[in-house]
Coordinates of C-alpha atoms and ligand atoms in Angstrom, one line a residue:
M1092 CA 111.0 142.0 168.1
Y1093 CA 109.1 141.6 164.8
L1094 CA 105.4 141.6 164.2
S1095 CA 103.4 140.2 161.3
L1096 CA 102.0 142.9 159.2
G1097 CA 98.8 140.9 159.0
N1098 CA 98.4 140.4 162.7
S1099 CA 100.2 142.7 165.1
K1100 CA 99.7 140.2 167.9
D1101 CA 101.9 137.7 166.2
I1102 CA 105.2 138.9 167.6
V1103 CA 108.4 136.9 167.1
S1104 CA 112.2 137.1 167.8
F1105 CA 114.8 138.0 165.1
K1106 CA 115.7 134.3 164.9
E1107 CA 112.1 133.3 164.2
A1108 CA 111.6 136.0 161.6
L1109 CA 114.9 135.0 160.0
F1110 CA 114.0 131.3 159.7
K1111 CA 110.3 131.6 159.1
G1112 CA 110.7 134.3 156.4
L1113 CA 106.9 134.7 156.2
A1114 CA 104.4 134.9 159.0
P1115 CA 101.8 132.0 159.2
D1116 CA 99.1 134.3 157.7
K1117 CA 101.3 134.9 154.7
S1118 CA 102.2 138.5 155.7
L1119 CA 105.6 140.0 156.1
Y1120 CA 107.5 140.6 159.3
F1121 CA 108.4 144.1 160.4
P1122 CA 110.3 145.5 163.4
T1123 CA 107.8 146.3 166.2
K1124 CA 109.7 149.6 166.7
I1125 CA 112.5 151.5 165.1
D1126 CA 114.6 153.6 167.4
K1127 CA 116.5 156.7 166.5
L1128 CA 120.3 156.3 166.8
S1129 CA 121.9 158.0 169.7
N1130 CA 123.6 161.5 169.6
D1131 CA 126.9 159.8 170.2
F1132 CA 126.4 157.7 167.1
W1133 CA 125.9 160.8 164.9
K1134 CA 128.8 162.6 166.6
N1135 CA 131.2 159.7 165.9
L1136 CA 129.9 158.8 162.5
K1137 CA 132.6 160.4 160.4
K1138 CA 135.3 158.8 162.5
M1139 CA 134.0 155.2 162.5
N1140 CA 135.2 152.6 160.1
T1141 CA 132.5 150.9 158.0
T1142 CA 132.3 147.8 160.0
S1143 CA 131.8 149.7 163.3
L1144 CA 129.2 151.9 161.7
A1145 CA 127.4 148.8 160.4
Y1146 CA 127.6 147.2 163.8
E1147 CA 126.1 150.2 165.5
V1148 CA 123.2 150.2 163.1
L1149 CA 122.5 146.5 162.8
R1150 CA 122.8 145.6 166.5
N1151 CA 119.4 147.4 167.0
F1152 CA 117.8 144.7 165.0
T1153 CA 119.3 141.6 166.5
K1154 CA 119.7 142.9 170.1
K1155 CA 120.8 140.2 172.5
E1156 CA 120.1 137.3 170.2
I1157 CA 123.5 137.5 168.5
P1158 CA 126.5 138.3 170.8
K1159 CA 128.6 141.2 169.9
E1160 CA 131.7 139.3 168.7
N1161 CA 129.6 137.1 166.4
L1162 CA 127.6 139.9 164.9
F1163 CA 130.8 141.8 164.3
E1164 CA 132.2 138.8 162.5
I1165 CA 129.1 138.4 160.4
I1166 CA 129.2 142.0 159.4
K1167 CA 132.9 141.9 158.6
K1168 CA 132.3 139.0 156.2
T1169 CA 129.2 140.7 154.7
I1170 CA 130.8 144.0 153.7
D1171 CA 134.3 143.0 152.8
F1172 CA 134.2 145.1 149.6
D1173 CA 133.9 148.8 148.7
F1174 CA 130.8 151.0 148.2
P1175 CA 132.3 154.0 146.4
T1176 CA 130.3 157.1 145.6
V1177 CA 131.5 158.3 142.2
S1178 CA 130.8 161.8 141.0
V1179 CA 129.4 161.6 137.5
E1180 CA 128.0 165.1 137.0
K1181 CA 127.8 168.3 139.1
N1182 CA 126.0 167.5 142.4
L1183 CA 125.2 164.0 141.1
Y1184 CA 126.7 160.8 142.4
S1185 CA 126.6 157.1 141.5
L1186 CA 126.6 154.9 144.6
E1187 CA 128.3 151.8 143.3
L1188 CA 126.9 148.7 144.9
F1189 CA 128.3 146.1 142.5
H1190 CA 131.8 145.4 143.9
G1191 CA 130.7 142.2 145.7
P1192 CA 131.2 138.6 144.5
T1193 CA 128.2 138.5 142.2
M1194 CA 128.4 142.1 141.0
A1195 CA 125.0 143.2 142.2
F1196 CA 123.8 144.9 145.4
K1197 CA 122.0 141.8 146.7
D1198 CA 125.3 140.3 147.9
V1199 CA 125.0 142.3 151.1
G1200 CA 121.6 141.0 152.1
A1201 CA 122.4 137.5 151.1
K1202 CA 125.7 137.3 153.0
F1203 CA 124.2 138.9 156.1
M1204 CA 121.3 136.4 156.1
S1205 CA 123.5 133.4 155.6
G1206 CA 125.9 134.6 158.3
C1207 CA 123.0 135.0 160.8
M1208 CA 121.6 131.6 159.9
N1209 CA 125.0 130.0 160.2
Y1210 CA 125.4 131.5 163.6
F1211 CA 122.1 130.1 165.0
I1212 CA 122.6 126.7 163.3
E1213 CA 126.0 126.3 165.0
A1214 CA 125.3 128.0 168.3
E1215 CA 122.1 125.9 168.8
N1216 CA 123.4 122.8 167.1
F1217 CA 120.4 122.3 164.8
K1218 CA 119.5 118.6 164.2
N1219 CA 117.8 119.1 160.9
K1220 CA 118.8 120.7 157.7
V1221 CA 117.4 124.0 156.7
T1222 CA 116.1 124.4 153.1
V1223 CA 116.4 128.0 151.8
L1224 CA 113.9 128.5 149.0
V1225 CA 114.2 131.5 146.8
A1226 CA 112.6 133.0 143.7
T1227 CA 114.7 135.2 141.5
S1228 CA 114.1 137.6 138.7
G1229 CA 117.9 137.6 138.1
D1230 CA 120.3 138.8 140.7
T1231 CA 118.9 137.4 144.0
G1232 CA 119.6 133.8 142.8
G1233 CA 123.3 134.4 142.3
A1234 CA 123.8 136.4 145.5
V1235 CA 121.9 133.8 147.6
A1236 CA 123.7 130.9 145.9
N1237 CA 127.0 132.5 146.6
G1238 CA 126.1 133.6 150.1
F1239 CA 125.1 130.1 151.2
S1240 CA 127.4 128.0 149.1
G1241 CA 129.2 125.6 151.3
V1242 CA 127.3 126.6 154.5
D1243 CA 126.8 123.5 156.6
G1244 CA 123.3 122.5 157.5
V1245 CA 121.7 124.5 154.6
D1246 CA 120.3 123.4 151.2
V1247 CA 119.5 126.2 148.8
V1248 CA 116.8 125.8 146.1
I1249 CA 116.5 128.6 143.5
L1250 CA 113.5 129.1 141.2
Y1251 CA 114.1 131.3 138.1
P1252 CA 112.1 132.2 135.0
K1253 CA 113.4 130.4 131.9
G1254 CA 114.9 132.7 129.3
R1255 CA 114.3 135.8 131.4
V1256 CA 117.6 136.1 133.2
S1257 CA 120.8 137.2 131.6
E1258 CA 123.6 134.8 130.5
I1259 CA 125.8 135.8 133.4
Q1260 CA 123.0 135.7 136.0
E1261 CA 122.1 132.1 134.9
L1262 CA 125.8 131.1 135.1
Q1263 CA 126.0 132.5 138.6
L1264 CA 123.1 130.4 139.9
T1265 CA 123.6 127.2 138.0
T1266 CA 127.4 126.6 138.4
L1267 CA 128.0 126.5 142.1
G1268 CA 126.7 122.9 142.7
K1269 CA 127.2 121.4 146.2
N1270 CA 124.3 122.5 148.4
V1271 CA 122.8 124.8 145.7
S1272 CA 120.1 123.6 143.2
A1273 CA 118.7 125.7 140.4
L1274 CA 115.2 125.1 139.1
E1275 CA 114.1 126.6 135.8
I1276 CA 110.4 127.6 135.6
D1277 CA 108.6 128.2 132.3
G1278 CA 107.0 131.4 133.4
Y1279 CA 107.5 134.8 134.9
F1280 CA 109.2 135.8 138.2
D1281 CA 105.8 136.4 139.8
E1282 CA 104.9 132.8 139.2
C1283 CA 108.2 131.7 140.8
Q1284 CA 107.4 133.9 143.7
E1285 CA 103.9 132.4 143.9
M1286 CA 105.3 128.9 144.1
V1287 CA 107.6 129.9 146.8
K1288 CA 104.8 131.4 148.8
K1289 CA 102.7 128.3 148.3
S1290 CA 105.4 126.1 149.7
F1291 CA 105.5 128.0 152.9
L1292 CA 101.8 127.5 153.4
D1293 CA 102.0 123.8 152.6
S1294 CA 101.6 122.1 156.0
D1295 CA 102.7 118.8 154.6
L1296 CA 106.0 120.3 153.4
N1297 CA 106.5 122.2 156.6
E1298 CA 106.1 119.1 158.7
K1299 CA 108.9 117.4 156.8
L1300 CA 111.3 120.3 156.2
I1301 CA 112.6 123.5 157.9
L1302 CA 111.7 125.8 155.0
T1303 CA 112.8 129.4 154.8
S1304 CA 112.9 132.1 152.2
A1305 CA 115.8 134.3 151.1
N1306 CA 113.8 136.7 149.1
S1307 CA 113.6 140.3 150.3
I1308 CA 110.5 139.2 152.1
N1309 CA 113.0 137.9 154.6
I1310 CA 113.6 140.7 157.0
A1311 CA 117.3 139.7 157.4
R1312 CA 117.9 140.5 153.8
L1313 CA 116.3 143.8 154.0
I1314 CA 117.9 145.2 157.2
P1315 CA 121.6 145.3 156.1
Q1316 CA 120.6 147.2 153.0
M1317 CA 120.2 150.2 155.2
L1318 CA 124.0 150.4 155.2
Y1319 CA 124.3 151.6 151.7
Y1320 CA 122.6 154.9 152.7
F1321 CA 124.7 155.3 155.8
I1322 CA 127.9 154.6 154.0
A1323 CA 127.0 157.1 151.2
Y1324 CA 126.2 159.7 153.8
K1325 CA 129.5 159.2 155.5
N1326 CA 131.5 159.2 152.3
L1327 CA 129.9 162.3 150.8
N1328 CA 130.5 165.5 152.8
I1329 CA 126.9 166.5 152.6
E1330 CA 126.1 167.8 156.0
N1331 CA 123.6 170.7 155.8
L1332 CA 122.8 169.8 152.2
E1333 CA 119.5 168.2 151.1
V1334 CA 120.3 164.8 149.7
V1335 CA 118.0 162.8 147.4
F1336 CA 118.4 159.1 146.8
S1337 CA 117.1 157.5 143.6
V1338 CA 116.5 153.8 143.8
P1339 CA 115.9 151.5 140.8
S1340 CA 113.0 149.5 142.2
G1341 CA 111.4 146.1 141.6
N1342 CA 110.3 144.4 144.8
F1343 CA 111.0 147.6 146.7
G1344 CA 113.3 146.1 149.3
N1345 CA 116.1 148.5 148.6
L1346 CA 113.9 151.6 148.8
C1347 CA 112.3 150.3 152.0
A1348 CA 115.7 149.9 153.6
G1349 CA 116.5 153.5 152.8
M1350 CA 113.3 154.6 154.4
L1351 CA 114.3 152.5 157.5
A1352 CA 117.6 154.4 157.6
K1353 CA 115.7 157.6 157.5
K1354 CA 113.5 156.5 160.3
M1355 CA 116.7 155.9 162.4
G1356 CA 117.6 159.5 161.9
L1357 CA 119.6 159.5 158.7
P1358 CA 118.9 163.0 157.1
I1359 CA 117.6 161.9 153.7
N1360 CA 115.6 164.7 152.2
H1361 CA 113.7 162.8 149.5
F1362 CA 113.4 159.4 147.7
V1363 CA 112.9 158.8 144.1
A1364 CA 111.7 155.3 143.1
S1365 CA 112.5 154.6 139.5
T1366 CA 110.8 151.6 137.8
N1367 CA 110.6 150.2 134.4
K1368 CA 107.2 149.7 132.7
N1369 CA 106.1 147.6 135.6
D1370 CA 104.6 150.8 137.1
T1371 CA 102.3 149.6 139.9
V1372 CA 104.0 152.0 142.4
P1373 CA 104.2 155.1 140.1
N1374 CA 100.5 154.6 139.4
F1375 CA 99.8 154.2 143.1
M1376 CA 101.6 157.5 143.8
K1377 CA 99.4 159.2 141.2
T1378 CA 96.0 157.7 142.3
G1379 CA 96.5 156.5 145.9
E1380 CA 95.0 153.2 144.8
Y1381 CA 97.2 150.1 144.7
K1382 CA 96.4 147.9 141.7
K1383 CA 98.8 145.0 141.2
Q1384 CA 99.6 144.2 137.6
K1385 CA 100.7 141.4 135.4
T1386 CA 104.5 141.4 135.0
I1387 CA 106.0 142.8 131.8
S1388 CA 109.4 141.6 130.6
T1389 CA 111.9 144.5 130.2
I1390 CA 115.7 144.9 129.8
T1391 CA 115.9 145.7 133.5
N1392 CA 114.8 142.2 134.4
A1393 CA 115.7 142.4 138.2
M1394 CA 112.8 145.0 138.4
D1395 CA 110.2 143.0 136.5
V1396 CA 107.7 142.8 139.3
G1397 CA 104.0 143.6 139.0
D1398 CA 103.1 143.2 142.6
P1399 CA 106.1 144.3 144.7
S1400 CA 106.1 142.5 148.1
N1401 CA 107.9 145.2 150.1
F1402 CA 105.5 148.0 149.4
V1403 CA 103.3 147.0 152.3
R1404 CA 106.3 147.6 154.6
I1405 CA 106.7 151.0 153.1
L1406 CA 103.1 151.8 153.7
R1407 CA 103.5 150.6 157.3
L1408 CA 106.5 152.9 157.8
Y1409 CA 104.3 155.8 156.8
N1410 CA 101.3 154.6 158.8
N1411 CA 99.4 154.2 155.6
D1412 CA 99.4 158.0 155.4
F1413 CA 99.4 158.6 151.6
Q1414 CA 99.9 162.4 151.9
K1415 CA 102.9 161.9 154.2
L1416 CA 104.4 159.3 151.8
K1417 CA 103.9 161.6 148.9
K1418 CA 105.9 164.3 150.5
E1419 CA 109.0 162.1 150.7
L1420 CA 108.6 159.8 147.7
T1421 CA 108.4 160.5 144.0
A1422 CA 108.0 157.6 141.6
Y1423 CA 108.7 157.5 137.9
S1424 CA 108.5 154.8 135.3
F1425 CA 110.7 154.5 132.2
S1426 CA 110.5 152.5 129.0
D1427 CA 113.3 150.4 127.7
K1428 CA 114.0 153.0 125.1
E1429 CA 114.4 155.7 127.7
T1430 CA 116.6 153.4 129.8
I1431 CA 118.9 152.9 126.8
S1432 CA 119.1 156.6 126.1
G1433 CA 120.0 157.2 129.7
M1434 CA 123.0 154.8 129.3
Q1435 CA 124.0 156.6 126.1
E1436 CA 123.6 160.0 127.6
L1437 CA 125.9 159.4 130.5
Y1438 CA 128.4 157.4 128.6
F1439 CA 128.9 159.9 125.8
K1440 CA 128.8 162.9 128.1
S1441 CA 130.9 161.6 131.1
K1442 CA 132.4 158.3 129.9
Y1443 CA 130.5 156.6 132.8
L1444 CA 129.0 153.3 131.9
L1445 CA 125.7 152.4 133.6
D1446 CA 123.9 149.1 133.7
P1447 CA 120.2 149.3 132.7
H1448 CA 118.9 149.3 136.3
G1449 CA 121.3 152.1 137.3
S1450 CA 120.2 154.0 134.2
T1451 CA 116.5 154.1 135.3
A1452 CA 117.7 155.4 138.7
Y1453 CA 119.9 158.0 136.9
L1454 CA 116.9 159.1 134.7
G1455 CA 114.6 159.3 137.8
L1456 CA 117.1 161.5 139.6
K1457 CA 117.6 163.8 136.7
K1458 CA 113.9 164.2 136.3
Y1459 CA 113.4 165.0 139.9
L1460 CA 116.3 167.5 140.1
V1461 CA 114.8 169.6 137.2
N1462 CA 112.4 171.1 139.7
N1463 CA 114.7 170.7 142.7
P1464 CA 118.1 172.0 141.4
R1465 CA 119.7 172.8 144.7
K1466 CA 119.5 169.3 146.0
I1467 CA 122.4 166.8 145.9
G1468 CA 121.5 163.6 144.1
V1469 CA 122.7 160.1 144.6
F1470 CA 121.5 157.2 142.5
L1471 CA 122.1 153.6 143.4
E1472 CA 124.0 151.7 140.7
T1473 CA 122.8 148.3 141.6
A1474 CA 124.7 146.1 139.2
H1475 CA 127.9 146.0 137.2
P1476 CA 127.2 146.7 133.5
I1477 CA 128.9 143.5 132.5
K1478 CA 125.9 141.6 134.0
F1479 CA 123.8 142.9 131.1
L1480 CA 126.5 142.7 128.5
E1481 CA 124.3 142.5 125.4
T1482 CA 122.1 145.4 126.3
V1483 CA 125.0 147.6 127.3
E1484 CA 127.1 146.8 124.2
N1485 CA 124.2 147.5 121.9
A1486 CA 123.5 150.8 123.7
I1487 CA 126.9 152.2 123.3
E1488 CA 127.8 150.3 120.1
K1489 CA 131.1 149.1 121.6
K1490 CA 132.5 145.9 123.0
I1491 CA 133.3 146.0 126.7
R1492 CA 136.1 144.1 128.4
I1493 CA 135.0 141.0 130.2
P1494 CA 136.4 140.6 133.7
E1495 CA 138.4 137.4 134.5
K1496 CA 135.8 136.4 137.1
I1497 CA 133.2 136.0 134.3
L1498 CA 135.5 134.3 131.8
K1499 CA 136.1 131.6 134.4
L1500 CA 132.4 131.2 135.0
R1501 CA 131.8 130.6 131.3
K1502 CA 134.0 127.5 131.4
K1503 CA 131.8 125.9 134.1
K1504 CA 129.0 123.5 133.4
K1505 CA 125.4 124.7 134.0
E1506 CA 123.3 122.4 136.1
K1507 CA 119.6 122.9 136.4
T1508 CA 116.3 121.1 136.7
C1509 CA 113.1 122.1 134.8
I1510 CA 110.0 122.3 136.9
K1511 CA 106.5 122.7 135.3
N1512 CA 104.2 123.2 138.3
Y1513 CA 103.9 123.3 142.0
K1514 CA 103.5 119.5 142.3
E1515 CA 106.9 119.0 140.7
L1516 CA 108.5 121.6 142.9
K1517 CA 107.0 119.8 146.0
S1518 CA 108.3 116.4 145.0
F1519 CA 111.7 118.0 144.2
L1520 CA 111.9 119.5 147.7
L1521 CA 110.9 116.3 149.4
S1522 CA 113.3 114.1 147.4
N1523 CA 116.1 116.7 147.9
N1524 CA 116.1 116.2 151.6
Ligands
PLP950 C1 117.0 143.3 142.7 C2 117.5 144.4 141.9 C3 116.9 145.7 141.8 C4 115.5 145.9 142.5 O1 115.7 145.9 143.9 P1 114.4 145.8 144.8 O2 114.9 145.8 146.2 O3 113.8 144.5 144.5 O4 113.5 146.9 144.5 C5 117.4 146.7 141.1 N1 118.6 146.5 140.4 C6 119.2 145.3 140.4 C7 120.5 145.2 139.6 C8 118.7 144.3 141.1 O5 119.4 143.1 141.2

């Protein structure tokens, strides 16, 4: 079961949390309890294939609501690509999460969510169409568009900030057509997110549509992200070693998922949250005071978030105990200049090419390991460098080869609608149905 973080008496099923996205009081849903995995699970971990491992973890969050065979099928489709851990320096690994269809880690959350929705829509024969509304700072849009493209009974509407997503990101969310619409907003990601939140609270809209969100505020996107950490642990032979994960963070969903994995018993020694100049959380970790900020545009656009939604979930996991959180989490903020030098450093030293987001995670990890040299470090490489072509090529002063997948995308026609304000969004949603 899931409770609203604003009102612990508001308890809903997985299905309700999945379709509602946000609780009526605007707060996020969170599992009422997180059980440790059984001894048998840990004993068999190394022998299990990835799908079975994923099933054993995720079934705890859907319980009887999705039958075993269906959940297994959903998981198989969700993680039908690799998650390699690549050694880049001594005791330092890159966990590559970009081998999915849109070349960023968000494919996993989006595919799992669409799979679960598809299951309920078919099993319960929904009469009305579901509208998935999502704000994106770059990668969410493409992943959600791809995850839901062609799913019967679902329309997808994506809001993105004009001129603030990369060329490839924009192509990925504007060229699918069919049940996917892309709306361009003249503003920042936070404004897109605000409009999405406003729609959920609009009683008029909610009377006429089944509206749901596919942002990481949706618990169904967050939960499967735990798998990255389990898979890395399984792949690296790091038993009895202290392992640190560095996570490039924006809305803090990915980090929160790692902390959930730890809560289930995964022996993670420490977390590093690496941000860009949107340093709300690094400041919080210094002062204990949460002050949301206006968003700043950076070269790591998927992390341009001034008021990260998932941070309340993290606080909940630590029972709002600042000292306890401080023991397990270190947060650093990096400038664009530092991010570029991180890419250069690793490329010229080890010939390993980072995307800018992965670079912040790499820098954070290095910084933390200076004082903790015996620990094993894993940083999450969340996107393929090709998604940030210009930045990457400028950093290493070299052209990189463009994969076939992207060349094909460039030939397609972009389709988008410009939206100026909430009123226009509302009429779009109503006319779209
Ligand atoms: C979304 C995204 C992030 C940030 O993840 P959060 O879960 O929002 O913290 C980092 N890197 C890339 C490439 C992303 O797409």
